Amino acid sequence: MSGEESQFSYGVTAMHVNQNVGTSGTLSGNYRSVSSSLMASASTGKSYRSASAGMSGTVVGHSGGLTFTPYTSDTFALVEAKGAEGAKVSSYPGVRIDSHGYAVVPYLNPYQMNDISIDPKGIPAQTELESTNQKSAPYSGAVVKMKYDTRQGTAVLINVTWKGEPVPFGAEVLDSQGNRVGSTGQGGQIYTRATRDHDRLQVKWTETQPIQCQVSYQLMPVAAGRTAPLLQQFNRLCE
């Protein structure tokens, strides 16, 4: 086998027999794409020639469309991870999240716990998986759906101070629409995924009484033709 994920394989056989039978040979090859497996072979010998080709795979229809796999199996997992295009899923060569955010994992063991993991290496920089591993014990012949939540946007780390001190650990952080986007970490740090070029975040916590302040950010522009940084970092006052 050859290829980054052993997607190519071939075989060559030859035979020579006396007594007027002569020499014969067979050449075969297999290629596994992300959607199907392709096979071809050709044989030749004294007084004959033959050739054949074939294709196999599985297509799974679901609410999000159609998802293809080169494998055939009785029991599958349909993995959903929006925005994680290109991520490898479990240990099967060629199983990756497609451009629509789906992948099909074959050969699940029915009535047993199966680990389904996603390797985040290689996914777009604007996407972050909130979890990379789940378990499922499907019925025989089932297609189980497993959804992996993702966060999309530019990674932002803000060091926030209030009245000269870091904002307390665990303070709740909301965006300008009132959506919870995280909480403060050690040293008053806020880590979030920015889906807008600028926003005003609300930070809430309680000491002897409820306290609330606001912190603004503006993403740094990226010049045309330049790659956006994986993380943008700011120091801000909470007012």
CSV table of C-alpha atoms in Angstrom, one decimal:
chain,number,residue,atom,x,y,z
A,1,MET,CA,0.0,0.0,0.0
A,2,SER,CA,1.1,3.6,-0.5
A,3,GLY,CA,-0.2,7.1,-0.1
A,4,GLU,CA,-0.5,9.3,3.0
A,5,GLU,CA,-3.4,7.2,4.3
A,6,SER,CA,-2.6,3.9,2.4
A,7,GLN,CA,-5.2,4.8,-0.2
A,8,PHE,CA,-3.4,3.0,-3.0
A,9,SER,CA,-2.7,-0.7,-3.4
A,10,TYR,CA,-1.8,-2.9,-6.3
A,11,GLY,CA,-0.9,-6.5,-7.2
A,12,VAL,CA,1.1,-8.2,-9.9
A,13,THR,CA,1.2,-11.9,-10.7
A,14,ALA,CA,2.9,-13.8,-13.5
A,15,MET,CA,3.0,-17.5,-14.3
A,16,HIS,CA,4.8,-19.6,-16.9
A,17,VAL,CA,3.9,-23.2,-17.6
A,18,ASN,CA,5.4,-25.4,-20.2
A,19,GLN,CA,3.5,-27.8,-22.5
A,20,ASN,CA,2.1,-25.1,-24.7
A,21,VAL,CA,0.2,-23.3,-21.9
A,22,GLY,CA,2.6,-20.4,-22.1
A,23,THR,CA,2.9,-17.3,-19.9
A,24,SER,CA,0.0,-15.4,-18.2
A,25,GLY,CA,-0.1,-12.4,-16.0
A,26,THR,CA,-2.5,-10.3,-13.9
A,27,LEU,CA,-2.2,-6.6,-12.9
A,28,SER,CA,-4.7,-5.2,-10.3
A,29,GLY,CA,-5.1,-1.9,-8.5
A,30,ASN,CA,-7.3,-0.3,-5.8
A,31,TYR,CA,-7.8,3.3,-4.9
A,32,ARG,CA,-9.8,4.5,-2.0
A,33,SER,CA,-11.2,8.1,-2.3
A,34,VAL,CA,-13.1,9.9,0.4
A,35,SER,CA,-16.4,8.8,-1.1
A,36,SER,CA,-15.8,5.4,-2.8
A,37,SER,CA,-13.4,2.5,-3.4
A,38,LEU,CA,-12.3,1.9,-7.0
A,39,MET,CA,-10.9,-1.4,-8.3
A,40,ALA,CA,-9.5,-2.5,-11.7
A,41,SER,CA,-7.7,-5.5,-13.0
A,42,ALA,CA,-6.4,-6.8,-16.3
A,43,SER,CA,-5.2,-10.3,-17.2
A,44,THR,CA,-3.5,-11.7,-20.3
A,45,GLY,CA,-2.3,-15.1,-21.4
A,46,LYS,CA,-2.1,-17.4,-24.4
A,47,SER,CA,-5.2,-16.8,-26.5
A,48,TYR,CA,-7.1,-14.6,-24.0
A,49,ARG,CA,-7.3,-11.1,-22.5
A,50,SER,CA,-9.7,-9.8,-19.9
A,51,ALA,CA,-10.3,-6.6,-17.9
A,52,SER,CA,-12.6,-5.6,-15.1
A,53,ALA,CA,-13.4,-2.6,-13.0
A,54,GLY,CA,-15.7,-1.9,-10.0
A,55,MET,CA,-16.7,0.6,-7.4
A,56,SER,CA,-18.1,0.3,-3.9
A,57,GLY,CA,-19.1,2.5,-1.0
A,58,THR,CA,-22.0,3.7,1.0
A,59,VAL,CA,-24.1,6.9,0.9
A,60,VAL,CA,-26.0,7.9,4.0
A,61,GLY,CA,-29.0,10.3,3.7
A,62,HIS,CA,-29.9,12.5,6.6
A,63,SER,CA,-31.4,15.9,7.5
A,64,GLY,CA,-28.2,17.7,6.5
A,65,GLY,CA,-28.0,16.1,3.0
A,66,LEU,CA,-26.0,13.1,1.7
A,67,THR,CA,-22.7,11.9,3.1
A,68,PHE,CA,-20.5,9.4,1.3
A,69,THR,CA,-17.9,6.9,2.5
A,70,PRO,CA,-15.7,4.4,0.7
A,71,TYR,CA,-16.5,1.7,3.3
A,72,THR,CA,-19.4,-0.7,3.4
A,73,SER,CA,-20.7,-1.8,6.8
A,74,ASP,CA,-23.9,-2.8,8.7
A,75,THR,CA,-23.5,-0.3,11.6
A,76,PHE,CA,-22.3,3.3,11.2
A,77,ALA,CA,-21.9,6.5,13.1
A,78,LEU,CA,-22.8,9.8,11.4
A,79,VAL,CA,-20.5,12.5,12.8
A,80,GLU,CA,-21.5,16.1,12.7
A,81,ALA,CA,-18.9,18.8,13.4
A,82,LYS,CA,-19.7,22.1,11.6
A,83,GLY,CA,-16.7,24.0,10.4
A,84,ALA,CA,-14.2,21.2,11.1
A,85,GLU,CA,-13.7,20.3,7.4
A,86,GLY,CA,-10.7,18.0,6.9
A,87,ALA,CA,-10.5,16.7,10.5
A,88,LYS,CA,-9.7,13.0,10.7
A,89,VAL,CA,-12.3,10.8,12.5
A,90,SER,CA,-11.4,7.8,14.5
A,91,SER,CA,-8.7,5.4,13.2
A,92,TYR,CA,-10.2,4.6,9.8
A,93,PRO,CA,-8.0,5.8,6.9
A,94,GLY,CA,-9.8,8.3,4.7
A,95,VAL,CA,-12.6,9.2,7.1
A,96,ARG,CA,-12.6,12.9,7.4
A,97,ILE,CA,-15.2,15.7,8.0
A,98,ASP,CA,-16.4,16.9,4.6
A,99,SER,CA,-17.2,20.4,3.5
A,100,HIS,CA,-20.7,20.2,4.9
A,101,GLY,CA,-19.5,19.2,8.3
A,102,TYR,CA,-20.2,15.5,8.3
A,103,ALA,CA,-18.4,12.1,8.2
A,104,VAL,CA,-19.5,8.5,8.3
A,105,VAL,CA,-17.6,6.1,10.6
A,106,PRO,CA,-18.0,2.4,9.6
A,107,TYR,CA,-17.7,-0.9,11.5
A,108,LEU,CA,-19.1,0.0,14.8
A,109,ASN,CA,-19.5,-2.9,17.2
A,110,PRO,CA,-23.2,-3.3,18.0
A,111,TYR,CA,-24.3,-3.4,21.7
A,112,GLN,CA,-20.9,-2.3,22.8
A,113,MET,CA,-19.4,1.0,23.6
A,114,ASN,CA,-17.5,2.5,20.6
A,115,ASP,CA,-15.1,5.4,21.0
A,116,ILE,CA,-15.5,8.0,18.2
A,117,SER,CA,-12.8,10.6,18.3
A,118,ILE,CA,-11.9,13.6,16.1
A,119,ASP,CA,-8.3,14.7,15.5
A,120,PRO,CA,-8.4,18.6,15.5
A,121,LYS,CA,-5.1,18.8,13.7
A,122,GLY,CA,-5.5,20.5,10.4
A,123,ILE,CA,-9.0,22.0,10.9
A,124,PRO,CA,-9.5,25.7,9.9
A,125,ALA,CA,-8.0,28.2,12.4
A,126,GLN,CA,-11.3,29.8,12.8
A,127,THR,CA,-12.9,26.6,14.2
A,128,GLU,CA,-12.5,25.1,17.7
A,129,LEU,CA,-14.0,21.7,18.8
A,130,GLU,CA,-15.6,21.9,22.2
A,131,SER,CA,-15.0,18.1,22.6
A,132,THR,CA,-13.1,15.5,20.6
A,133,ASN,CA,-14.4,12.2,21.9
A,134,GLN,CA,-17.8,10.6,22.4
A,135,LYS,CA,-19.0,7.0,23.0
A,136,SER,CA,-22.0,5.1,21.5
A,137,ALA,CA,-23.5,1.7,21.9
A,138,PRO,CA,-25.7,1.2,18.7
A,139,TYR,CA,-28.1,-1.4,17.8
A,140,SER,CA,-27.0,-3.8,15.0
A,141,GLY,CA,-27.7,-2.2,11.6
A,142,ALA,CA,-28.2,1.3,13.1
A,143,VAL,CA,-26.8,4.6,11.9
A,144,VAL,CA,-26.3,6.7,15.0
A,145,LYS,CA,-25.8,10.5,14.8
A,146,MET,CA,-23.1,12.0,17.0
A,147,LYS,CA,-22.9,15.8,17.1
A,148,TYR,CA,-19.7,17.6,18.2
A,149,ASP,CA,-20.2,21.2,19.1
A,150,THR,CA,-17.8,23.7,17.6
A,151,ARG,CA,-17.0,27.4,18.2
A,152,GLN,CA,-16.2,29.5,15.2
A,153,GLY,CA,-14.5,32.9,14.9
A,154,THR,CA,-11.2,34.5,15.7
A,155,ALA,CA,-9.5,33.4,18.9
A,156,VAL,CA,-9.3,36.4,21.3
A,157,LEU,CA,-7.5,36.6,24.7
A,158,ILE,CA,-8.2,39.7,26.7
A,159,ASN,CA,-6.4,40.6,29.9
A,160,VAL,CA,-9.1,42.5,31.9
A,161,THR,CA,-8.6,44.8,34.9
A,162,TRP,CA,-11.3,46.6,37.0
A,163,LYS,CA,-10.3,49.3,39.4
A,164,GLY,CA,-6.6,48.4,38.9
A,165,GLU,CA,-7.0,44.7,39.7
A,166,PRO,CA,-7.7,41.7,37.5
A,167,VAL,CA,-11.4,40.8,37.2
A,168,PRO,CA,-12.1,37.9,39.6
A,169,PHE,CA,-11.8,34.3,38.4
A,170,GLY,CA,-15.1,32.7,37.2
A,171,ALA,CA,-16.9,36.0,36.3
A,172,GLU,CA,-19.6,35.4,33.7
A,173,VAL,CA,-18.9,37.0,30.2
A,174,LEU,CA,-21.8,37.9,27.8
A,175,ASP,CA,-21.6,39.4,24.3
A,176,SER,CA,-23.6,42.5,23.3
A,177,GLN,CA,-26.5,40.2,22.3
A,178,GLY,CA,-26.7,38.7,25.8
A,179,ASN,CA,-25.2,35.4,24.8
A,180,ARG,CA,-22.8,33.7,27.2
A,181,VAL,CA,-19.4,33.4,25.6
A,182,GLY,CA,-17.4,32.2,28.5
A,183,SER,CA,-16.0,33.1,31.9
A,184,THR,CA,-12.8,34.8,33.2
A,185,GLY,CA,-9.8,32.7,33.9
A,186,GLN,CA,-6.8,33.2,36.1
A,187,GLY,CA,-5.5,36.8,36.2
A,188,GLY,CA,-8.7,38.2,34.7
A,189,GLN,CA,-8.2,36.6,31.3
A,190,ILE,CA,-11.1,36.2,28.9
A,191,TYR,CA,-10.7,33.7,26.1
A,192,THR,CA,-13.4,33.7,23.5
A,193,ARG,CA,-14.1,33.3,19.8
A,194,ALA,CA,-15.0,36.6,18.1
A,195,THR,CA,-17.6,36.3,15.4
A,196,ARG,CA,-17.6,40.1,14.9
A,197,ASP,CA,-14.9,42.6,14.1
A,198,HIS,CA,-15.8,44.5,17.3
A,199,ASP,CA,-18.0,44.0,20.3
A,200,ARG,CA,-18.7,45.2,23.9
A,201,LEU,CA,-18.6,42.4,26.4
A,202,GLN,CA,-20.5,42.4,29.7
A,203,VAL,CA,-18.6,40.9,32.7
A,204,LYS,CA,-20.7,40.0,35.8
A,205,TRP,CA,-19.7,38.7,39.2
A,206,THR,CA,-20.7,38.9,42.8
A,207,GLU,CA,-18.7,40.0,45.9
A,208,THR,CA,-20.8,41.5,48.7
A,209,GLN,CA,-23.2,42.6,45.9
A,210,PRO,CA,-23.6,42.0,42.2
A,211,ILE,CA,-21.0,43.9,40.1
A,212,GLN,CA,-21.1,44.5,36.3
A,213,CYS,CA,-18.7,46.2,34.0
A,214,GLN,CA,-18.1,46.3,30.2
A,215,VAL,CA,-15.0,45.8,28.1
A,216,SER,CA,-14.7,46.5,24.4
A,217,TYR,CA,-12.4,45.1,21.7
A,218,GLN,CA,-11.7,45.8,18.1
A,219,LEU,CA,-10.0,43.0,16.0
A,220,MET,CA,-6.7,44.0,14.4
A,221,PRO,CA,-7.1,44.3,10.6
A,222,VAL,CA,-5.2,41.8,8.4
A,223,ALA,CA,-3.5,43.1,5.3
A,224,ALA,CA,-4.6,41.6,1.9
A,225,GLY,CA,-2.6,38.5,1.2
A,226,ARG,CA,-1.5,38.0,4.8
A,227,THR,CA,-2.5,35.1,7.0
A,228,ALA,CA,-4.6,36.1,10.0
A,229,PRO,CA,-2.9,35.4,13.4
A,230,LEU,CA,-4.2,32.3,15.3
A,231,LEU,CA,-4.8,34.4,18.4
A,232,GLN,CA,-5.3,38.2,19.0
A,233,GLN,CA,-4.4,39.4,22.4
A,234,PHE,CA,-5.4,42.7,24.2
A,235,ASN,CA,-5.2,44.5,27.5
A,236,ARG,CA,-8.4,46.3,28.4
A,237,LEU,CA,-10.1,48.1,31.3
A,238,CYS,CA,-13.5,47.0,32.4
A,239,GLU,CA,-15.7,50.1,32.8
